[in-house]
Short mmCIF file of C-alpha atoms in Angstrom, two decimals:
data_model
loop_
_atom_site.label_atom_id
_atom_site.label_comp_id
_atom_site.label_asym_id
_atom_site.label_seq_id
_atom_site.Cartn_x
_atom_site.Cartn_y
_atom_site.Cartn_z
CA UNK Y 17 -43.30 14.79 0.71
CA UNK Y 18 -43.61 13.72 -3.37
CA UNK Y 19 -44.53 10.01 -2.30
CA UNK Y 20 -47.37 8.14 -0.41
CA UNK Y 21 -45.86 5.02 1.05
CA UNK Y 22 -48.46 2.80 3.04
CA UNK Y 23 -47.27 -0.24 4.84
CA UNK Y 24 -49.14 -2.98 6.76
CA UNK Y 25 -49.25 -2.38 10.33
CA UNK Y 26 -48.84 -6.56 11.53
CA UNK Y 27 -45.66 -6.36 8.68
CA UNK Y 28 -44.17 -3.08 8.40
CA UNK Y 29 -41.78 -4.23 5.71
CA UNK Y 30 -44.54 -5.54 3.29
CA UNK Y 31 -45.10 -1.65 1.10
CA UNK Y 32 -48.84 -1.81 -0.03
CA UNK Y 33 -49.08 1.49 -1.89
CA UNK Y 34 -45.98 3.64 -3.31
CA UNK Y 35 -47.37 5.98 -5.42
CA UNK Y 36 -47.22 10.28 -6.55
CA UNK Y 37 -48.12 12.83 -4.40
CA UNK Y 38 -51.48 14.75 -5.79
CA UNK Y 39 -49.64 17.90 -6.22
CA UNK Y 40 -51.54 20.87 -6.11
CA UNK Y 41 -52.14 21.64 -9.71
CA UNK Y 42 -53.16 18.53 -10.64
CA UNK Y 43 -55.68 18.60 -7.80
CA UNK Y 44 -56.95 21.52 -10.01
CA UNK Y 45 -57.13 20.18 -13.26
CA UNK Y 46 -58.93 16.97 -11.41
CA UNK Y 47 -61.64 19.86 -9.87
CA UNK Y 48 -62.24 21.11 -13.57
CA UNK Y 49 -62.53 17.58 -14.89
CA UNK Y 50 -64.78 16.63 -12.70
CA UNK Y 51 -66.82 19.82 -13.16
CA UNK Y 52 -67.28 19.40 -16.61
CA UNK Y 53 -68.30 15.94 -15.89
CA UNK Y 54 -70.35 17.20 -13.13
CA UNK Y 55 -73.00 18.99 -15.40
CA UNK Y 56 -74.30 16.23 -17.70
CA UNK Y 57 -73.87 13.98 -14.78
CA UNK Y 58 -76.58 16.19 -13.23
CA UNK Y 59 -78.58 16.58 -15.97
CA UNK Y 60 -78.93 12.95 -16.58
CA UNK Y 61 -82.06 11.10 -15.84
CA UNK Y 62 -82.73 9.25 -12.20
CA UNK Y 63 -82.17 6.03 -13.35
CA UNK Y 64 -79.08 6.85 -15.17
CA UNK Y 65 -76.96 7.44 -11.74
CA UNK Y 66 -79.17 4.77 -9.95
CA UNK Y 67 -77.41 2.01 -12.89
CA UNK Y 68 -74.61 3.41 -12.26
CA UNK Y 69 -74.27 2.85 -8.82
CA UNK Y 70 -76.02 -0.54 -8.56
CA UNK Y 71 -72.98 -1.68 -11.26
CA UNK Y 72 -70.45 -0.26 -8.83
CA UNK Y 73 -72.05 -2.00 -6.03
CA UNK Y 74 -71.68 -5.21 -8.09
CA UNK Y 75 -68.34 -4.76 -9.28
CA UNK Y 76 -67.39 -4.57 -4.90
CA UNK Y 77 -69.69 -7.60 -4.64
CA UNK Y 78 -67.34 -9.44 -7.71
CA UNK Y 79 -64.47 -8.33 -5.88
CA UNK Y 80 -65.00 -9.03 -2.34
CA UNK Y 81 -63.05 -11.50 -1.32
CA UNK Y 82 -59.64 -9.37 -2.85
CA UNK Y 83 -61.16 -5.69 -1.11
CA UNK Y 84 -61.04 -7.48 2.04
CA UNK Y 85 -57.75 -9.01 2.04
CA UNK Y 86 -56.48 -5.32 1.35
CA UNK Y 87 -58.21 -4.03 4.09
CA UNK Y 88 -56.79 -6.80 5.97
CA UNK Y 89 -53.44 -6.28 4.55
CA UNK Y 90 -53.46 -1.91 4.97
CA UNK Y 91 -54.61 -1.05 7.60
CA UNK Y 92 -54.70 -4.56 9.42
CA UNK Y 93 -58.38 -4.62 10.36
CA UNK Y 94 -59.45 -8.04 11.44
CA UNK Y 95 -60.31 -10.44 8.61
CA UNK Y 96 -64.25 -10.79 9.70
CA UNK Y 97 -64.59 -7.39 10.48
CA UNK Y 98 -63.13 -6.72 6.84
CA UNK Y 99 -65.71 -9.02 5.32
CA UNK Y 100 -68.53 -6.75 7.55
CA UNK Y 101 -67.14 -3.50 5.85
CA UNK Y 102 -66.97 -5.07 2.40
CA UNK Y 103 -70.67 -6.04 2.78
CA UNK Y 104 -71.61 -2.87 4.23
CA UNK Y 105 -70.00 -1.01 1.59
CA UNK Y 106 -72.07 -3.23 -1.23
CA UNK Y 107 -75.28 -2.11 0.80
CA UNK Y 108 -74.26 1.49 0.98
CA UNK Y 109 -74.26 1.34 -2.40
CA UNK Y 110 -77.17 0.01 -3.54
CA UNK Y 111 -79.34 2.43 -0.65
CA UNK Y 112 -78.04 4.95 -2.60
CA UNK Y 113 -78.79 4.02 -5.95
CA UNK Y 114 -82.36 3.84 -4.75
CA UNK Y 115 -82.45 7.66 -3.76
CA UNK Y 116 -81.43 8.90 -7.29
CA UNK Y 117 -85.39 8.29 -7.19
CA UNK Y 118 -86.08 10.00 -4.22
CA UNK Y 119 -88.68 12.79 -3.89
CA UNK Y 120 -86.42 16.10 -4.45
CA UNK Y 121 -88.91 19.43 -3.53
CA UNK Y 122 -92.05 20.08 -1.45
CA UNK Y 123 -95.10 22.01 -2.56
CA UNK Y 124 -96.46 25.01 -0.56
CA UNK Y 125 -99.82 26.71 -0.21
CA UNK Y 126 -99.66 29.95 -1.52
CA UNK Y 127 -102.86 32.49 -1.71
CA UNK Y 128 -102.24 32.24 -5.45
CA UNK Y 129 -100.27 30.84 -8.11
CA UNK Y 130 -97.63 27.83 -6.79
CA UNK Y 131 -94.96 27.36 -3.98
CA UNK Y 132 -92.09 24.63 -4.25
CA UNK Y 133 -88.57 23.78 -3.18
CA UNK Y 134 -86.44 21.74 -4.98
CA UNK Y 135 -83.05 20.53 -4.40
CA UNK Y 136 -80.12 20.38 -7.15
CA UNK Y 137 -76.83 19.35 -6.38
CA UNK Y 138 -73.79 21.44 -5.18
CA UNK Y 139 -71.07 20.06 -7.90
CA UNK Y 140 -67.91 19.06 -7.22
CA UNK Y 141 -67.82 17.03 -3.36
CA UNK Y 142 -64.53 16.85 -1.77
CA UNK Y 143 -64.14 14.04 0.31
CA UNK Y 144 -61.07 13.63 2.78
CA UNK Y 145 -61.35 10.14 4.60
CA UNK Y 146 -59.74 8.12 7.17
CA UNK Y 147 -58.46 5.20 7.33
CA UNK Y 148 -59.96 3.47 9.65
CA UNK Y 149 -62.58 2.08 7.78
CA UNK Y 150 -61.17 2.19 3.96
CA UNK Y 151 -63.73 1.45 2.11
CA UNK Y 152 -67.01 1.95 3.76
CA UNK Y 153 -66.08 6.17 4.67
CA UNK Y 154 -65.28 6.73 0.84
CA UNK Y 155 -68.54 5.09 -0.12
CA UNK Y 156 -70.69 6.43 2.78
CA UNK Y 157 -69.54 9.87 1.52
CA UNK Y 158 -69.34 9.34 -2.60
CA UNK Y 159 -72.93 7.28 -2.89
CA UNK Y 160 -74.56 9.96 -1.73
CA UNK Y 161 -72.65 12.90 -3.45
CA UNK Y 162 -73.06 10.53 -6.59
CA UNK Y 163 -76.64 9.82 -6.06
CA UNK Y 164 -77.60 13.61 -6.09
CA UNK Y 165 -76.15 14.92 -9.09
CA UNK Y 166 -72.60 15.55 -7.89
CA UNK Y 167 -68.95 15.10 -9.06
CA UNK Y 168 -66.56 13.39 -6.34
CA UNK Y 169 -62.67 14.17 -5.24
CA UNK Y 170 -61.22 11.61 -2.14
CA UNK Y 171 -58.65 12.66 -1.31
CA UNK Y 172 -57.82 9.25 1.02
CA UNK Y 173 -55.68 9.12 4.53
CA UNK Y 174 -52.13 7.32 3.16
CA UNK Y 175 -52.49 4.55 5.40
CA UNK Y 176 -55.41 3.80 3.58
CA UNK Y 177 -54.05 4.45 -0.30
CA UNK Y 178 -54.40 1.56 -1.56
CA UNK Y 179 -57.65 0.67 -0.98
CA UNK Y 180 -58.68 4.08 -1.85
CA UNK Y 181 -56.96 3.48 -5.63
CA UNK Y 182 -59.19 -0.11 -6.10
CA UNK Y 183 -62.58 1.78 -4.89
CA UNK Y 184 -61.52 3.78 -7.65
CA UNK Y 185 -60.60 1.45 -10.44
CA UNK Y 186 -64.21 0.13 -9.51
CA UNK Y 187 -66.04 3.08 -9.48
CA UNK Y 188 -64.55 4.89 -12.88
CA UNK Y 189 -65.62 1.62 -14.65
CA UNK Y 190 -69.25 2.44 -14.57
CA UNK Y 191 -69.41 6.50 -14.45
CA UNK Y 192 -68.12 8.96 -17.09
CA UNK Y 193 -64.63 10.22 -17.35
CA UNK Y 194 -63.82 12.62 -15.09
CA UNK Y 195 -66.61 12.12 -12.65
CA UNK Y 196 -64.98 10.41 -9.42
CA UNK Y 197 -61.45 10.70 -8.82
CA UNK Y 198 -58.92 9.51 -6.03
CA UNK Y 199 -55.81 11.86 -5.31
CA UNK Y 200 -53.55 10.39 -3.31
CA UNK Y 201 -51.58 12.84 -1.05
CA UNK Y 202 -51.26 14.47 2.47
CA UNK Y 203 -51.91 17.91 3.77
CA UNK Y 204 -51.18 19.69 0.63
CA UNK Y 205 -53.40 17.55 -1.35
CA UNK Y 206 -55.99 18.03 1.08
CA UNK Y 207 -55.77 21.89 1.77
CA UNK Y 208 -56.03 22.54 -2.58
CA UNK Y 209 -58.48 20.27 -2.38
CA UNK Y 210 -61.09 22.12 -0.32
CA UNK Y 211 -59.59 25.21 -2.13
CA UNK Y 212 -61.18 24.22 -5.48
CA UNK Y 213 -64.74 22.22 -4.53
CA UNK Y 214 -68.30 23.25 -3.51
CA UNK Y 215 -68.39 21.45 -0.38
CA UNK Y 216 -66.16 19.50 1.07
CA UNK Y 217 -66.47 16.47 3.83
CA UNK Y 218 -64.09 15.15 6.44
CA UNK Y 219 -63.02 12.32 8.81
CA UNK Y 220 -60.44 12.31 10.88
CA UNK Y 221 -58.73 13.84 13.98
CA UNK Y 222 -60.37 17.14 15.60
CA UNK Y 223 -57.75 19.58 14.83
CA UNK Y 224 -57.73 18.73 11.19
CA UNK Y 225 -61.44 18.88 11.01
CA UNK Y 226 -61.38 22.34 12.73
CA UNK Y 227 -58.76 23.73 10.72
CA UNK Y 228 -60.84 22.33 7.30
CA UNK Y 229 -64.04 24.08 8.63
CA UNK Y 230 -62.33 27.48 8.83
CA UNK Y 231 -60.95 27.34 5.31
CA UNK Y 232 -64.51 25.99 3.83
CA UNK Y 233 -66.10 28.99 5.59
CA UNK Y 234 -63.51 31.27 4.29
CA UNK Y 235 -64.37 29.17 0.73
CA UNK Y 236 -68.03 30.04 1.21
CA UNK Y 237 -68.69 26.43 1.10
CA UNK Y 238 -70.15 24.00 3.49
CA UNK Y 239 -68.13 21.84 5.30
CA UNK Y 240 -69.30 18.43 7.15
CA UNK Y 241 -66.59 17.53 9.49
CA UNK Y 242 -66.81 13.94 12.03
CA UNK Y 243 -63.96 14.41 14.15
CA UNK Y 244 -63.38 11.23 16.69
CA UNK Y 245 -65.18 10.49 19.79
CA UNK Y 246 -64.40 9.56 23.77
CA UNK Y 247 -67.52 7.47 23.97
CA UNK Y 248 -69.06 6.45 26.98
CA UNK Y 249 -70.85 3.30 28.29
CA UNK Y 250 -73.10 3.86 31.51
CA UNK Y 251 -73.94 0.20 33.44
CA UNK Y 252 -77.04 0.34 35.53
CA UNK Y 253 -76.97 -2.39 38.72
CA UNK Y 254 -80.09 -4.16 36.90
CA UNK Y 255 -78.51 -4.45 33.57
CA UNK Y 256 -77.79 -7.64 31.98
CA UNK Y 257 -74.08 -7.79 33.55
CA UNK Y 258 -73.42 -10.58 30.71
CA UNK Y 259 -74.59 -8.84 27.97
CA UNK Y 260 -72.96 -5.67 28.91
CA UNK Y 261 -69.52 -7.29 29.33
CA UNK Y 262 -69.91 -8.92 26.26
CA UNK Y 263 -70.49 -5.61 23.98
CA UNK Y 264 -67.99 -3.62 25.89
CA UNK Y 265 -65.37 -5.81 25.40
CA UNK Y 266 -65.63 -5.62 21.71
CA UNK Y 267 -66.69 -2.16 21.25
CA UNK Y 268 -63.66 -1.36 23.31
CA UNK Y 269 -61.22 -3.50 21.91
CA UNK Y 270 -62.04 -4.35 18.63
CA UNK Y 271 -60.04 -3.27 15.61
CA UNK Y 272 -57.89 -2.28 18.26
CA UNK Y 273 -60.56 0.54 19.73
CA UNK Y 274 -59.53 2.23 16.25
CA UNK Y 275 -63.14 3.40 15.87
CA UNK Y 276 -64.54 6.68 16.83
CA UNK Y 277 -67.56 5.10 17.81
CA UNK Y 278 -65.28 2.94 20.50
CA UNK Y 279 -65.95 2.62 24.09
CA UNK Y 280 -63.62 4.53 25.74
CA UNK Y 281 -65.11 5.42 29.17
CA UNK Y 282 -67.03 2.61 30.81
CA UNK Y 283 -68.98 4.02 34.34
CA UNK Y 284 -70.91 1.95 36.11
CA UNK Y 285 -73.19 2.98 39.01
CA UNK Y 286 -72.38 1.39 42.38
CA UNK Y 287 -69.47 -0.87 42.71
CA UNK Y 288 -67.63 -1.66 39.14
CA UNK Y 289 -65.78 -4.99 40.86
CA UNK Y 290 -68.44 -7.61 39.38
CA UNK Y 291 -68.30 -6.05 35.90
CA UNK Y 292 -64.17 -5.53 35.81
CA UNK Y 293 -64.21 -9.25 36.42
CA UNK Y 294 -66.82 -9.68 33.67
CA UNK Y 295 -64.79 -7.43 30.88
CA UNK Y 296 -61.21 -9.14 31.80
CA UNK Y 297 -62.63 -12.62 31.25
CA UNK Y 298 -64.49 -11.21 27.59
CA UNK Y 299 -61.12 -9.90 26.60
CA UNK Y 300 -59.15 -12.27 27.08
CA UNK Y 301 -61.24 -14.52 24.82
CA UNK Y 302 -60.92 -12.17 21.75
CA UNK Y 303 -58.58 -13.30 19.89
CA UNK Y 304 -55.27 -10.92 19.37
CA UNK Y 305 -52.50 -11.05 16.67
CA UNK Y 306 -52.37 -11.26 13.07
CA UNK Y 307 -55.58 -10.13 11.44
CA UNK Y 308 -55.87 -12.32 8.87
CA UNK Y 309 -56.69 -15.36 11.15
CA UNK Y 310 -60.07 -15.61 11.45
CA UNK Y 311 -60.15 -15.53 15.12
CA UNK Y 312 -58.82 -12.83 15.64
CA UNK Y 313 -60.52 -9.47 17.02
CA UNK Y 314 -57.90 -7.36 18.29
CA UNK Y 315 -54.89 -6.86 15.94
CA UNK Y 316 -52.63 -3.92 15.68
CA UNK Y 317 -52.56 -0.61 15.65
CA UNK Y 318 -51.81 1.74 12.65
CA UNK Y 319 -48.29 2.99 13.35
CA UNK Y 320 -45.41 2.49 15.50
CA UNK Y 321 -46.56 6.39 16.71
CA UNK Y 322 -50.31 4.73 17.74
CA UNK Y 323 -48.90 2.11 19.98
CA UNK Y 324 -46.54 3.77 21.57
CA UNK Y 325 -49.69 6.40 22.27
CA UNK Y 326 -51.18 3.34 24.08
CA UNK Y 327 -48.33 2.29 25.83
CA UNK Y 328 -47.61 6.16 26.96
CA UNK Y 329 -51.36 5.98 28.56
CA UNK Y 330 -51.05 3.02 29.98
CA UNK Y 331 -48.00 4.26 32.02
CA UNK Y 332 -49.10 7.82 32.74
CA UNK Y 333 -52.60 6.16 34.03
CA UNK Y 334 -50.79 3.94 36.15
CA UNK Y 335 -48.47 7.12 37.53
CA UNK Y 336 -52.22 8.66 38.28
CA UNK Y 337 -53.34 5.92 40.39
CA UNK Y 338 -55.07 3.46 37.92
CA UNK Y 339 -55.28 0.14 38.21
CA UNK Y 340 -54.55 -2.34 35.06
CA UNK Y 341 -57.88 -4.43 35.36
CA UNK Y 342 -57.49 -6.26 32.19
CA UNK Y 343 -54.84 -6.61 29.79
CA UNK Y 344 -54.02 -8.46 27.12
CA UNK Y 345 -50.52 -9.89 26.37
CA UNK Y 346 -48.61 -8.02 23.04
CA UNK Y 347 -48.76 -10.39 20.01
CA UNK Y 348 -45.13 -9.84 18.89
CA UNK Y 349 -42.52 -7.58 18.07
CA UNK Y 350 -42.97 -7.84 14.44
CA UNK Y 351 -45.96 -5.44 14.02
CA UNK Y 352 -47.50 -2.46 15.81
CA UNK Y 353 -49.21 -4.45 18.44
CA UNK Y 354 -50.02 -3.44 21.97
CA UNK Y 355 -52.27 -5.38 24.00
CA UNK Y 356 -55.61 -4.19 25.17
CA UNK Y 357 -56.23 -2.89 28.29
CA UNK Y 358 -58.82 -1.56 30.92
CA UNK Y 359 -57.45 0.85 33.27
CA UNK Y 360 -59.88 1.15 36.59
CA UNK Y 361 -59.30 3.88 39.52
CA UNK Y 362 -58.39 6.74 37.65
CA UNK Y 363 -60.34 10.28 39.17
CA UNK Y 364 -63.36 11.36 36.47
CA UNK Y 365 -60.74 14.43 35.84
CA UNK Y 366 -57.98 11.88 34.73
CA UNK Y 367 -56.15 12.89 31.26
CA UNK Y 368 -57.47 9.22 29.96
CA UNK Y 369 -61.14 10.44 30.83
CA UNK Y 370 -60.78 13.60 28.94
CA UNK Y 371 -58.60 12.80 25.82
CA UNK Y 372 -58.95 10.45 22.80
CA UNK Y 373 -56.25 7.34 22.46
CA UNK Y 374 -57.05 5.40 19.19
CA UNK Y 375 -56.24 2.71 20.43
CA UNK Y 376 -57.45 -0.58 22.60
CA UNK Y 377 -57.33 1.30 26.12
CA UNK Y 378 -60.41 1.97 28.07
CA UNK Y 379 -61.77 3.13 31.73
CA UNK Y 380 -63.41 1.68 34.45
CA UNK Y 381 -65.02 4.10 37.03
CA UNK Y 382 -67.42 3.59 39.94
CA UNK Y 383 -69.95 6.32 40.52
CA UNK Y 384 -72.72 6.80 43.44
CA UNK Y 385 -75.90 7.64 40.49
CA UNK Y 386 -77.38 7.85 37.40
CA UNK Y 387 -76.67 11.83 37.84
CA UNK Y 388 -72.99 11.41 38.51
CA UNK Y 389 -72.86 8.96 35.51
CA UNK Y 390 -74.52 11.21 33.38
CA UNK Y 391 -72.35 14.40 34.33
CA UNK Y 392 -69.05 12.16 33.75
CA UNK Y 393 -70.69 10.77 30.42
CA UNK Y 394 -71.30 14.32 29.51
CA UNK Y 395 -68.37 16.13 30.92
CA UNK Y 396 -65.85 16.10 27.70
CA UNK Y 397 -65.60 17.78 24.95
CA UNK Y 398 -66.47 14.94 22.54
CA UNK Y 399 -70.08 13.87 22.44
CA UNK Y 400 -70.68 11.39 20.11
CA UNK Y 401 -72.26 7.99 21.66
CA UNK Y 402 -73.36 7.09 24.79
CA UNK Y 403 -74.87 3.36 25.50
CA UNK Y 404 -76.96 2.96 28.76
CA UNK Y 405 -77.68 -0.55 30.30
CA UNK Y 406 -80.29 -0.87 32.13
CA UNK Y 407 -83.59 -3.32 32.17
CA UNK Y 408 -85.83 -0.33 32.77
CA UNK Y 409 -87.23 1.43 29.49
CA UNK Y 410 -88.58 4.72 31.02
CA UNK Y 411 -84.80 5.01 33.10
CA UNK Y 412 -83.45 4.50 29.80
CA UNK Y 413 -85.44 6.77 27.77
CA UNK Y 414 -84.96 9.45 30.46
CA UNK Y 415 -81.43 9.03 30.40
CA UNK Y 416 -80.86 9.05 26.42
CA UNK Y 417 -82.92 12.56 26.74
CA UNK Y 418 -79.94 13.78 29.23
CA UNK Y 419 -77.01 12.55 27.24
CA UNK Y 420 -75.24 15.22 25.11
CA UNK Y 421 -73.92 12.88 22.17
CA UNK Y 422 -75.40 13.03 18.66
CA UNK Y 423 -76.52 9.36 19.42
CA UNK Y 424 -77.74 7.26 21.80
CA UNK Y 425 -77.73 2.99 21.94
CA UNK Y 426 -80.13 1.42 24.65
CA UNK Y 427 -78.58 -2.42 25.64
CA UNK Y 428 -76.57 -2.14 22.59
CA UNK Y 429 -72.34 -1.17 22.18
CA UNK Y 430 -71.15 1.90 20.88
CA UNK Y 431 -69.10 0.98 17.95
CA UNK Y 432 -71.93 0.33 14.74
CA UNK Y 433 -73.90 2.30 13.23
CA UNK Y 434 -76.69 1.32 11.21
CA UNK Y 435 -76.03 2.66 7.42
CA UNK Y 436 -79.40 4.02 7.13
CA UNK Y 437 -79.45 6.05 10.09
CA UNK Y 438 -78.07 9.85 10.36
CA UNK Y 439 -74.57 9.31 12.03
CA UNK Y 440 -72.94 12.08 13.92
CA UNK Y 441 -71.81 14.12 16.83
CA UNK Y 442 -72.06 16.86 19.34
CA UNK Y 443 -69.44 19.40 20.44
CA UNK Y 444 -65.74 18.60 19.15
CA UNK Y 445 -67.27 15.29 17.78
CA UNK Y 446 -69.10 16.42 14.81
CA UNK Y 447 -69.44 19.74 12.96
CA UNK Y 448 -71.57 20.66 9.74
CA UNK Y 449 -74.37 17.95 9.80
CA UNK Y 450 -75.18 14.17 9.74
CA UNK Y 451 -73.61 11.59 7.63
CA UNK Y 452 -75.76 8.95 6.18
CA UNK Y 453 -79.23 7.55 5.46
CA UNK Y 454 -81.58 10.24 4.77
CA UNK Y 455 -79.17 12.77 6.44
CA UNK Y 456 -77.01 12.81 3.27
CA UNK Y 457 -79.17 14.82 0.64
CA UNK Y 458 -79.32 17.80 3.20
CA UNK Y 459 -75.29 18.33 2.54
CA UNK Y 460 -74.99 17.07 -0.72
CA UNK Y 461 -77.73 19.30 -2.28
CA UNK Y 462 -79.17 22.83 -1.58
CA UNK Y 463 -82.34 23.77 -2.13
CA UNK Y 464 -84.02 26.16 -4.52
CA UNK Y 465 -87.32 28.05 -3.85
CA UNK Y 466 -89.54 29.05 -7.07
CA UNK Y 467 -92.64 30.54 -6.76
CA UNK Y 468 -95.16 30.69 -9.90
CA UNK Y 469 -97.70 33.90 -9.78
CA UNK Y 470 -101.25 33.09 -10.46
CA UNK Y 471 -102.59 33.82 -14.24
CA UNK Y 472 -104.65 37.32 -14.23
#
């Protein structure tokens, strides 16, 4: 591979990107750039890296209306959901511009003299990003790294290159040469990257993330890794039946179900008839076809590979026993569009129960209890959100104490995350830490213990 060609999933003639291949040793002589940057960048005072970012955040803000219409246009994410991310990514930006000021150390009693910690930045961050969400991943990743002291490598997904390439026209206006770069490349890329960096973080598919954890720890480096998600929606017989319909739908469907965060399982306890009626009527009304209307919620899917994913599911579910409770109707033949569906009968064992599809497909399963829900909620090896319905706090809060997910939403849908909040996984979902809010300076720093002996 010497190019990066990324095409628009609703037009797979229209080329976005066509650009080099990172090669190896230029990932290199990026890494030493961006180290030499790295250590006046570091040395430089709070405010200097909070401007810094707050003029980045304001160049996206000038820009908006053009990021979003490339998001649109990429990776074909729906043109109000692109707005969302572009706004996101602004506040992302400016919450992290804010913690260049944050508190760094902690003092300690000592029986004489002085105790403190303090935290200093690792150097050179190596980001590796999806893309599923183009611009908000590099920035919830980079702000951060940025914030703290660090120098920054993204090395993007190439569905996602061009939007990568305009983050970083943005961002090198406002920081010193050298600083942040974008490499645009595939495996390769990726592998020299973490080969030359002081700690290196990842989105994207579980065996990718595994296989980047082993060759960090080999590095000596540490490696944050969020690595997809079979996420699970539990419907107690006093929830809001409405409400819940309403969330599911979307989390399940929108962007396609091209979220990690997506509702994938959806288990309700006693009979799951009222609620399949509920989620077929909510799906139909989102709207489905070419992203850039405004009404729609459901567009395509990445790749000619993702749908036919889908459509393999679909027909291997229905081979199991499954029933199609909802489905939309495809959009067209010009684009990588498959209609979303809800699959309903399948055995808690079932392949579709066990196994990520990024894509708008979701289950529908009956149980007896709260215990049975919990133990199919729990019983994958992906644990990173579970939602609960239910109009009874203390069930709820008992519940959310059983689940085995890095996070838990009460009467709320799986898919968004608030940006100040640590995001992550359990098990095969996450590995290496949380992302996000506060979370961040514990990966993108390390800290230092000094201890000053008493005068004598």
């Amino acid at each position: 591979m010497t190019r990066v060609v990324s095409t628009s999933p609703q037009r797979p003639s229209d080329v976005v990107a066509d650009v080099s291949v990172t090669e190896p040793g230029a990932v290199l002589a990026a890494a030493a750039q961006a180290r030499a940057a790295q250590r006046e960048w570091s040395s430089a005072a709070p405010g200097v890296r909070a401007a810094a970012l707050s003029a980045v955040a304001q160049a996206v803000a000038d820009n908006a209306a053009e990021l979003a219409a490339l998001a649109v246009r990429e990776v074909g994410k729906p043109a109000a959901e692109a707005a969302g991310e572009v706004a996101r990514t602004i506040a992302l930006l400016r919450y992290y511009a804010q913690q260049a000021f944050d508190p760094i150390g902690e003092t300690y009693p000592t029986g004489a003299g002085l105790g403190f910690t303090a935290r200093r930045p690792r150097g050179v961050a190596g980001l590796i990003t999806a893309w599923n969400f183009p611009l908000a991943i590099p920035v919830w990743k980079s702000a951060p790294a940025l914030a703290f002291g660090n120098a920054v490598l993204i090395k993007p997904s190439p569905d996602a290159t061009a939007c990568a390439l305009r983050l970083g026209e943005l961002f090198a206006a406002h920081l010193p040469a050298g600083l942040f770069s974008v490499l645009p490349g595939a495996a390769a890329t990726g592998a020299a990257l973490v080969s030359c960096v002081d700690a290196v973080s990842f989105t994207g598919s579980g065996a990718v993330g595994r296989g980047i954890a082993i060759d960090a720890a080999r590095q000596g480096i540490p490696a944050q890794c969020e690595m997809g998600g079979l996420s699970a929606t539990i419907v107690l017989p006093d929830a809001d039946l409405d409400r819940a319909a309403t969330d599911i739908a979307y989390a399940a469907m929108g962007f396609a179900g091209q979220k990690c965060t997506a509702t994938k399982r959806v288990i309700v306890v006693g009979d799951s008839g009222p609620l399949g009626e509920a989620l077929a009527s909510r799906i139909g009304d989102l709207g489905f076809g070419d992203p850039a209307d405004p009404k729609v919620v459901v567009g395509p899917v990445i790749s000619e590979q993702a749908r036919d994913r889908v459509a393999d599911a679909v027909a291997h579910a229905r081979a199991d026993g499954g029933q199609v409770v909802a489905c939309g109707t495809r959009a067209g033949d010009d684009g990588w569009f498959v209609g979303p569906t809800v699959i309903a009968g399948l055995a808690p064992d079932a392949v579709l129960n066990h196994e990520e599809v990024f894509g708008p497909i979701a289950t529908l399963t009956s149980v007896l209890d709260l215990d049975a829900a919990l133990a199919m909620a729990n019983g994958t090896d992906y644990g990173l959100v579970t939602a609960i319905y239910t109009a009874d706090l203390d069930v709820a809060l008992a519940a959310a104490d059983r689940c085995e997910s890095g996070m838990v939403k009460v009467n709320a849908p799986t898919a968004g995350v608030d940006f100040h909040l640590p995001f992550g996984g359990e098990k095969d979902s996450g590995y290496g830490g949380r992302e996000q809010g506060k979370a961040a300076a514990a990966f993108y720093t390390s800290s230092r213990t000094v201890q000053i002996g008493a005068n004598r």
